[in-house]
Coordinates of C-alpha atoms in Angstrom, one line a residue:
Chain A
M206 CA 58.1 4.8 -56.3
T207 CA 58.3 2.1 -58.9
D208 CA 58.7 -0.1 -56.6
P209 CA 58.6 -4.5 -56.8
E210 CA 56.2 -6.2 -54.8
P211 CA 56.6 -5.4 -50.5
A212 CA 59.3 -8.2 -48.9
F213 CA 57.1 -9.1 -46.3
E214 CA 53.1 -8.5 -46.4
L215 CA 51.5 -7.9 -42.5
D216 CA 48.0 -8.9 -42.5
C217 CA 46.5 -7.0 -39.6
R218 CA 43.1 -6.6 -40.8
G219 CA 40.2 -6.6 -38.0
K220 CA 43.2 -5.3 -35.2
R221 CA 42.4 -2.5 -33.7
C222 CA 44.8 0.4 -33.0
P223 CA 47.5 -0.1 -31.9
L224 CA 47.6 -3.6 -32.7
P225 CA 48.6 -2.8 -36.5
I226 CA 51.6 -0.8 -35.2
I227 CA 53.0 -3.9 -32.6
E228 CA 52.9 -5.8 -35.3
L229 CA 54.6 -3.9 -37.4
A230 CA 57.1 -2.9 -34.5
R231 CA 57.7 -7.0 -34.3
H232 CA 58.1 -7.6 -37.9
I233 CA 60.5 -5.0 -39.7
E234 CA 63.5 -6.7 -38.5
G235 CA 62.0 -9.2 -40.6
V236 CA 62.9 -7.4 -43.2
A237 CA 66.4 -6.5 -44.7
V238 CA 68.0 -3.4 -44.8
G239 CA 66.5 -1.3 -47.5
E240 CA 63.5 -3.5 -48.2
L241 CA 59.5 -3.2 -48.1
L242 CA 57.4 -4.3 -45.8
A243 CA 53.4 -3.7 -46.0
V244 CA 51.1 -3.1 -43.2
V245 CA 46.9 -3.8 -44.2
S246 CA 45.1 -2.2 -42.0
D247 CA 41.2 -1.6 -42.1
D248 CA 42.0 0.3 -38.9
V249 CA 41.0 3.8 -39.3
A250 CA 44.3 5.0 -36.9
A251 CA 47.0 3.2 -39.2
R252 CA 46.8 6.0 -41.7
A253 CA 47.8 8.3 -39.4
D254 CA 50.4 6.1 -36.8
V255 CA 52.2 4.2 -39.5
P256 CA 54.2 7.3 -40.4
A257 CA 54.0 9.1 -37.2
W258 CA 55.8 5.7 -35.7
C259 CA 58.4 5.4 -38.7
R260 CA 59.4 9.2 -37.7
M261 CA 59.9 8.2 -34.3
R262 CA 62.1 4.8 -35.5
G263 CA 63.8 6.8 -37.8
Q264 CA 62.4 4.1 -40.5
E265 CA 61.0 5.3 -43.8
Y266 CA 57.6 5.8 -44.6
G267 CA 56.6 4.2 -47.9
G268 CA 53.1 5.8 -49.0
E269 CA 49.6 4.1 -49.2
D270 CA 47.8 1.6 -52.0
A271 CA 45.4 -0.6 -51.4
A272 CA 45.2 -4.4 -51.0
G273 CA 43.9 -7.0 -53.5
D274 CA 40.9 -6.8 -51.6
G275 CA 40.5 -3.2 -51.5
V276 CA 41.6 -2.6 -47.9
P277 CA 44.2 -0.2 -47.5
R278 CA 48.3 -0.6 -47.1
Y279 CA 50.4 1.2 -46.0
L280 CA 54.2 0.5 -47.1
V281 CA 57.2 1.1 -44.9
R282 CA 60.9 1.1 -46.1
R283 CA 63.7 -0.2 -43.1
L284 CA 66.1 2.3 -43.4
V285 CA 67.6 1.1 -39.4
Chain B
M215 CA 40.8 20.5 -3.6
T216 CA 41.7 17.3 -2.7
D217 CA 43.9 15.6 -1.4
A218 CA 47.0 13.2 -3.5
S219 CA 47.4 11.6 -0.4
S220 CA 43.8 10.7 1.1
G221 CA 42.5 9.2 -1.9
A222 CA 40.2 11.5 -3.5
P223 CA 40.3 11.4 -7.2
T224 CA 42.5 13.8 -9.1
Y225 CA 40.7 15.7 -11.7
L226 CA 42.9 16.7 -14.7
D227 CA 40.0 17.3 -17.5
S228 CA 39.9 21.2 -17.1
A229 CA 39.8 21.8 -21.0
S230 CA 37.0 19.7 -21.0
S231 CA 34.9 21.2 -17.7
E232 CA 36.2 23.6 -15.0
P233 CA 34.8 23.0 -11.6
L234 CA 32.3 25.7 -10.6
H235 CA 34.4 28.9 -9.8
P236 CA 33.8 29.7 -6.4
A237 CA 32.8 33.1 -7.3
A238 CA 29.8 31.7 -9.5
R239 CA 28.3 29.7 -7.2
A240 CA 27.9 32.4 -4.5
V241 CA 26.7 34.7 -7.4
L242 CA 24.3 31.9 -9.2
L243 CA 22.4 31.3 -6.0
A244 CA 21.9 35.3 -5.1
A245 CA 20.8 35.1 -9.0
L246 CA 18.6 32.1 -9.3
D247 CA 16.5 34.0 -6.7
Q248 CA 16.5 37.4 -8.2
G249 CA 16.6 37.0 -11.7
Y250 CA 13.7 34.6 -12.7
A251 CA 11.6 37.3 -14.3
D252 CA 11.1 38.0 -18.3
P253 CA 13.6 40.8 -18.6
R254 CA 11.5 42.0 -21.3
R255 CA 8.8 42.9 -19.6
L256 CA 8.1 46.1 -17.5
H257 CA 7.3 45.7 -13.6
G258 CA 9.9 45.5 -11.6
P259 CA 11.1 42.0 -10.9
A260 CA 11.8 42.0 -14.9
R261 CA 13.7 45.5 -14.0
S262 CA 15.6 43.7 -11.9
A263 CA 16.2 40.8 -14.1
R264 CA 17.0 43.1 -17.0
L265 CA 19.6 44.7 -14.4
L266 CA 21.4 41.5 -13.2
L267 CA 21.8 40.6 -17.7
D268 CA 23.1 44.0 -18.3
N269 CA 25.2 43.7 -15.3
A270 CA 26.9 40.3 -16.5
R271 CA 27.1 42.0 -20.2
E272 CA 29.3 44.8 -19.0
V273 CA 31.6 42.7 -16.6
T274 CA 31.9 39.5 -19.2
A275 CA 32.8 43.1 -21.7
Q276 CA 35.3 44.4 -19.2
A277 CA 37.0 40.6 -18.5
L278 CA 37.5 40.6 -22.1
G279 CA 38.3 43.7 -23.2
V280 CA 35.8 44.1 -25.6
R281 CA 32.4 46.7 -25.9
A282 CA 29.2 45.4 -23.5
D283 CA 27.4 45.5 -27.2
E284 CA 29.7 43.5 -28.6
V285 CA 28.7 40.9 -26.1
S286 CA 25.7 38.3 -26.5
F287 CA 25.2 35.4 -24.1
V288 CA 23.6 32.0 -26.1
G289 CA 23.0 28.7 -24.8
S290 CA 26.7 27.3 -25.2
G291 CA 30.0 27.8 -27.0
T292 CA 28.8 25.6 -29.5
D293 CA 25.9 27.6 -29.9
A294 CA 28.0 30.4 -30.6
V295 CA 30.7 29.2 -32.6
H296 CA 27.8 27.9 -34.5
R297 CA 25.7 31.4 -34.3
G298 CA 29.3 33.3 -34.9
L299 CA 30.9 31.9 -37.9
L300 CA 27.6 31.3 -39.9
G301 CA 26.2 34.9 -39.0
L302 CA 29.7 35.9 -40.1
L303 CA 29.4 33.9 -43.4
A304 CA 25.3 35.0 -44.2
G305 CA 26.6 38.3 -43.5
R306 CA 29.6 37.9 -46.2
A307 CA 27.1 36.0 -48.7
R308 CA 27.4 39.1 -51.7
S309 CA 31.1 38.3 -50.9
G310 CA 32.1 35.2 -51.7
S311 CA 30.8 31.9 -49.8
R312 CA 33.9 29.9 -49.7
L313 CA 34.8 29.6 -46.0
L314 CA 38.7 28.8 -45.0
H315 CA 39.7 26.8 -41.6
S316 CA 42.5 25.2 -40.1
A317 CA 42.5 21.1 -40.0
V318 CA 42.3 21.4 -36.1
E319 CA 39.1 23.5 -35.5
H320 CA 37.1 22.2 -33.1
S321 CA 34.4 19.7 -33.5
S322 CA 31.9 22.1 -33.6
V323 CA 33.5 24.6 -36.3
L324 CA 33.5 21.7 -39.0
H325 CA 30.0 20.9 -37.7
A326 CA 28.8 24.0 -39.0
A327 CA 31.3 24.1 -42.0
A328 CA 30.0 21.1 -43.0
W329 CA 26.3 22.2 -42.0
R330 CA 25.8 24.9 -44.3
T331 CA 25.7 24.9 -48.1
G332 CA 28.6 26.9 -49.4
E333 CA 32.4 25.1 -49.9
A334 CA 34.6 24.7 -47.1
A335 CA 38.6 24.2 -47.6
S336 CA 40.5 22.6 -44.4
L337 CA 43.9 24.2 -44.1
P338 CA 47.1 22.3 -43.2
V339 CA 49.3 22.9 -39.6
D340 CA 53.0 22.3 -38.7
R341 CA 53.9 19.4 -36.9
H342 CA 53.2 21.4 -33.6
G343 CA 49.1 22.1 -35.0
R344 CA 49.8 25.5 -36.0
L345 CA 48.8 27.4 -38.9
T346 CA 50.5 30.3 -40.8
A347 CA 50.0 33.7 -41.8
D348 CA 51.8 31.8 -45.2
T349 CA 49.7 29.3 -45.4
V350 CA 46.1 31.6 -45.6
R351 CA 48.0 33.8 -47.5
A352 CA 48.5 31.0 -50.5
A353 CA 44.7 29.5 -49.8
L354 CA 43.1 33.3 -50.2
T355 CA 41.0 33.3 -53.8
P356 CA 39.0 35.9 -54.4
D357 CA 35.6 33.9 -53.3
V358 CA 36.3 33.5 -50.2
A359 CA 34.0 35.0 -47.0
A360 CA 35.6 34.4 -44.2
L361 CA 38.3 32.6 -42.4
A362 CA 37.7 30.7 -39.3
V363 CA 40.5 29.7 -36.6
Q364 CA 40.7 29.4 -33.0
S365 CA 42.7 31.0 -30.4
A366 CA 44.2 28.1 -29.1
N367 CA 44.1 24.3 -29.9
H368 CA 41.9 22.2 -27.4
E369 CA 43.5 18.7 -27.3
V370 CA 47.2 19.8 -28.2
G371 CA 47.4 23.8 -26.6
T372 CA 49.5 25.2 -29.2
V373 CA 48.1 28.9 -29.8
Q374 CA 47.6 30.2 -33.1
P375 CA 49.2 33.3 -34.2
V376 CA 45.4 35.3 -34.6
A377 CA 46.5 38.4 -35.5
E378 CA 49.1 37.8 -38.1
I379 CA 47.1 35.2 -39.6
A380 CA 44.3 38.2 -39.6
A381 CA 46.6 40.6 -41.3
A382 CA 47.3 38.0 -43.9
A383 CA 43.9 37.0 -44.7
G384 CA 43.1 41.6 -45.2
D385 CA 39.6 42.0 -46.0
V386 CA 38.3 38.4 -45.2
P387 CA 37.0 38.7 -41.5
V388 CA 38.1 36.1 -39.2
F389 CA 35.9 33.9 -37.2
M390 CA 37.7 33.1 -33.7
D391 CA 36.9 30.0 -31.4
A392 CA 38.6 30.9 -28.5
C393 CA 36.6 28.5 -26.2
A394 CA 40.2 27.2 -25.0
S395 CA 41.8 29.9 -24.3
A396 CA 39.2 32.5 -22.7
G397 CA 39.8 33.9 -19.7
R398 CA 43.3 31.6 -19.3
L399 CA 44.9 34.0 -22.2
P400 CA 43.8 37.8 -22.8
L401 CA 42.2 37.8 -26.5
P402 CA 44.0 38.6 -29.2
D403 CA 44.1 41.1 -31.9
G404 CA 42.0 40.8 -35.6
W405 CA 38.8 38.8 -35.3
A406 CA 35.9 39.9 -36.5
V407 CA 33.5 37.7 -34.5
A408 CA 34.6 35.1 -31.8
A409 CA 33.0 32.3 -29.4
A410 CA 33.4 31.6 -25.6
S411 CA 32.3 28.5 -23.3
A412 CA 31.7 30.0 -19.9
H413 CA 31.8 26.0 -18.6
K414 CA 35.7 26.3 -19.9
W415 CA 36.9 28.9 -17.1
G416 CA 34.7 28.2 -14.2
G417 CA 30.8 29.3 -15.1
P418 CA 28.2 27.0 -15.4
A419 CA 27.2 25.3 -18.5
G420 CA 25.2 26.4 -20.7
V421 CA 26.0 29.6 -21.2
G422 CA 28.4 30.5 -24.5
V423 CA 29.1 34.1 -25.7
L424 CA 29.5 35.4 -28.4
L425 CA 31.7 38.1 -29.4
V426 CA 30.7 40.4 -32.8
R427 CA 32.5 43.5 -33.2
K428 CA 31.2 46.8 -33.7
G429 CA 31.3 46.9 -37.6
A430 CA 31.7 43.4 -38.2
R431 CA 28.7 42.3 -40.9
W432 CA 27.0 39.8 -39.3
R433 CA 23.7 38.5 -40.0
N434 CA 21.7 35.9 -38.0
P435 CA 21.9 32.5 -39.9
F436 CA 18.6 31.5 -38.0
P437 CA 15.3 32.4 -36.9
A438 CA 14.8 35.4 -35.2
D439 CA 13.8 35.8 -31.4
D440 CA 12.0 38.5 -30.0
R441 CA 14.8 39.4 -26.8
V442 CA 16.5 41.4 -25.5
D443 CA 19.5 40.6 -27.7
E444 CA 18.6 40.3 -31.8
R445 CA 21.9 37.9 -31.6
A446 CA 20.3 35.1 -29.2
A447 CA 17.5 33.5 -29.2
G448 CA 15.2 31.6 -26.2
F449 CA 14.3 33.2 -22.5
E450 CA 17.8 34.2 -21.2
N451 CA 19.3 32.2 -18.9
V452 CA 19.8 35.3 -16.8
P453 CA 21.3 33.7 -13.4
S454 CA 24.0 31.6 -15.5
A455 CA 24.6 34.6 -17.3
L456 CA 26.2 36.6 -14.6
A457 CA 27.5 33.7 -12.7
A458 CA 29.3 32.6 -16.1
A459 CA 30.4 36.7 -15.9
A460 CA 31.8 36.2 -12.3
A461 CA 33.5 33.7 -12.7
L462 CA 35.5 35.2 -15.6
Q463 CA 36.3 38.5 -13.8
A464 CA 38.0 36.2 -11.2
V465 CA 39.7 33.7 -13.6
V466 CA 41.1 37.2 -15.4
A467 CA 41.6 39.2 -12.2
E468 CA 43.6 35.8 -11.0
Q469 CA 45.4 35.1 -15.0
E470 CA 48.7 36.2 -14.4
E471 CA 49.6 34.1 -11.1
R472 CA 47.4 31.6 -12.5
S473 CA 49.5 31.1 -15.5
V474 CA 52.8 31.5 -14.6
R475 CA 51.8 28.6 -11.8
E476 CA 50.3 26.1 -13.8
A477 CA 53.0 27.1 -16.9
A478 CA 55.5 25.8 -14.5
L479 CA 53.8 22.7 -13.5
I480 CA 52.9 22.1 -17.4
A481 CA 57.0 22.4 -18.2
K482 CA 57.6 19.9 -15.7
V483 CA 54.7 17.5 -16.7
R484 CA 56.4 17.4 -20.0
K485 CA 60.2 17.1 -18.8
T486 CA 59.3 14.3 -16.4
V487 CA 56.9 11.7 -18.6
A488 CA 59.8 12.6 -21.6
A489 CA 62.3 10.9 -19.2
S490 CA 60.3 8.4 -17.3
V491 CA 57.7 6.8 -20.0
P492 CA 60.0 4.9 -23.0
D493 CA 58.7 5.9 -25.9
V494 CA 56.9 8.7 -25.5
E495 CA 55.7 11.7 -28.0
I496 CA 54.8 15.4 -26.0
V497 CA 53.5 17.0 -28.8
G498 CA 51.5 21.0 -29.0
D499 CA 54.3 23.5 -29.1
P500 CA 56.5 23.8 -26.1
D501 CA 56.7 27.6 -25.6
E502 CA 53.1 29.2 -27.6
R503 CA 50.9 26.8 -25.5
L504 CA 48.1 27.2 -23.3
P505 CA 49.5 27.3 -19.2
H506 CA 47.3 24.9 -18.2
L507 CA 47.6 21.7 -20.6
V508 CA 49.4 18.9 -21.8
T509 CA 49.1 16.2 -24.4
F510 CA 51.3 13.0 -25.2
S511 CA 51.3 9.9 -27.0
C512 CA 52.5 6.9 -25.6
L513 CA 54.1 4.2 -28.7
Y514 CA 52.1 0.6 -28.2
V515 CA 49.7 1.8 -25.6
D516 CA 45.6 1.4 -26.1
G517 CA 44.3 4.8 -25.5
E518 CA 41.2 3.1 -23.2
A519 CA 42.9 0.9 -21.4
L520 CA 45.9 4.4 -20.7
V521 CA 42.5 6.6 -19.3
H522 CA 40.5 3.6 -17.1
G523 CA 44.4 2.3 -15.8
L524 CA 44.9 6.4 -14.7
D525 CA 40.9 6.0 -13.6
R526 CA 42.0 3.0 -11.5
R527 CA 44.6 5.4 -9.8
G528 CA 42.8 8.3 -9.1
F529 CA 43.6 10.1 -12.3
G530 CA 40.9 12.3 -15.3
V531 CA 42.6 12.1 -18.1
A532 CA 41.1 13.1 -21.6
S533 CA 42.6 11.2 -24.7
G534 CA 41.8 11.7 -28.5
S535 CA 42.9 8.5 -29.5
A536 CA 40.3 6.4 -31.6
C537 CA 39.7 3.2 -29.2
T538 CA 38.5 6.7 -26.5
A539 CA 36.2 8.2 -28.8
S540 CA 32.3 7.8 -30.0
T541 CA 33.0 7.6 -33.7
L542 CA 36.0 5.3 -33.0
A543 CA 37.7 8.0 -35.3
P544 CA 41.2 9.3 -34.4
S545 CA 41.0 13.2 -33.4
H546 CA 41.4 14.9 -36.6
V547 CA 43.9 17.1 -34.3
L548 CA 46.9 14.6 -33.8
E549 CA 45.8 13.2 -37.0
A550 CA 46.4 17.1 -39.1
M551 CA 49.4 17.4 -37.3
G552 CA 51.0 13.8 -38.4
V553 CA 51.6 12.9 -34.6
L554 CA 51.1 9.8 -33.6
T555 CA 47.1 9.0 -32.0
H556 CA 47.0 6.1 -30.1
G557 CA 48.0 5.5 -26.4
N558 CA 47.1 9.6 -26.6
V559 CA 46.7 11.4 -23.1
R560 CA 45.6 14.4 -22.0
V561 CA 46.2 16.3 -18.8
S562 CA 44.6 19.8 -17.9
L563 CA 45.0 21.4 -14.5
T564 CA 42.4 23.2 -12.1
R565 CA 42.8 26.2 -10.6
D566 CA 42.6 24.0 -7.3
T567 CA 45.6 21.6 -8.7
A568 CA 48.5 21.4 -6.4
E569 CA 51.7 20.6 -7.5
A570 CA 51.4 17.1 -5.3
Q571 CA 48.7 16.0 -7.4
V572 CA 51.2 16.4 -10.6
D573 CA 53.3 14.7 -8.5
A574 CA 51.2 11.8 -8.1
F575 CA 50.0 11.7 -11.6
L576 CA 53.9 11.6 -12.7
A577 CA 55.0 9.0 -9.9
A578 CA 51.6 6.6 -11.1
L579 CA 51.8 6.9 -14.9
P580 CA 55.1 5.0 -16.0
D581 CA 53.9 1.7 -13.6
V582 CA 50.3 2.0 -15.7
V583 CA 52.3 2.7 -19.0
R584 CA 54.4 -0.4 -18.3
A585 CA 51.4 -3.0 -17.4
I586 CA 49.8 -2.2 -20.5
R587 CA 52.5 -2.7 -22.7
A588 CA 53.7 -5.5 -20.9
E589 CA 49.8 -7.1 -21.7
A590 CA 50.3 -6.7 -25.4
G591 CA 53.6 -9.2 -25.2
L592 CA 56.0 -5.8 -25.3

């Protein structure tokens, strides 16, 4: 994917599961349909739970990269 | 049995450990007095101990549908896995050193794989946690020494197609961790070496069963010992082995009636939870599964809070969520399946679990979930 930067980056550093997923659910409607939201999370469970949330919620999981400080960043494209 | 209305706790974690079967208790108490001597000596008390040990082996073999000389009693299920898997690999050292295993094996398999020096490859599973024969076929290379696959998954209950997998593996021998299913389902065909654990079927803890099929090439991976059985080490725990065998014999006799009853209760849990708890994902194969357990994950719920909340209401359940693990990592099984890892609960029935207890659990669960979500502002 040759995506531009996400429309919104959610900082969940230091938050343990399920808080990053709760934050993701709270903020997904803050981006327009078709746009990307990024979840920055150092919680190991986020790697499994962000894609699982996307599947359960009908959103698209856009893969993982890293924030500037190296913390994993999970991309979600809002579809609905 | 506990009465759901009496306030006594309801234990729903038999997949961690089943309470001692009444048949095992009676045998254990009698054998403690009769099975103390060294079964390798030649005097009377030794001959008694040896007789009890041989009897335990015969009964276990018959219950599992194997030969008595294929059965070894070892220190635990984990010990049986380590000896079984590493011994199979040692026996195949000339053919190769690469180990294939499913991504959802019990941690004892993964730790054994990491401990040895040879290479290991983790094979992906589908959304239900099943390893397919096609995946095995695609992963076979000439240097593969052995394949490890469980009979059924200990966390989500999915039964693995072991016979099909073994057929796909061809000449590569299969190590089967049968700890989750032994005594609850008949052993499948196709494996060369297998492991089971007595406290999972209602025997005492501290008894593992190592099965090595006649003709399988197995070499002791650990220091030898001069005991009755060359595959085991340490002084034989004769009373516990006999009690384990008695429990196994009893549960196998009850198996058919019990698995029908348990499967119906679990089907009820699956259906009711899906209907009464919003945003819940019930995981594991809905049909090809262990009869006595079910696992589900509740979105936006802290697994630790869920286990404590249910405990306060009198229900003891397990969880694969990160916050409930000593490692603070989520269950590798749930991760490999690609399902939600937080808010996870595993419910597993004992032979005494009454329908009223399951109903009481089902009545309590929605409130516990709702309260945790409300606290998080949802």
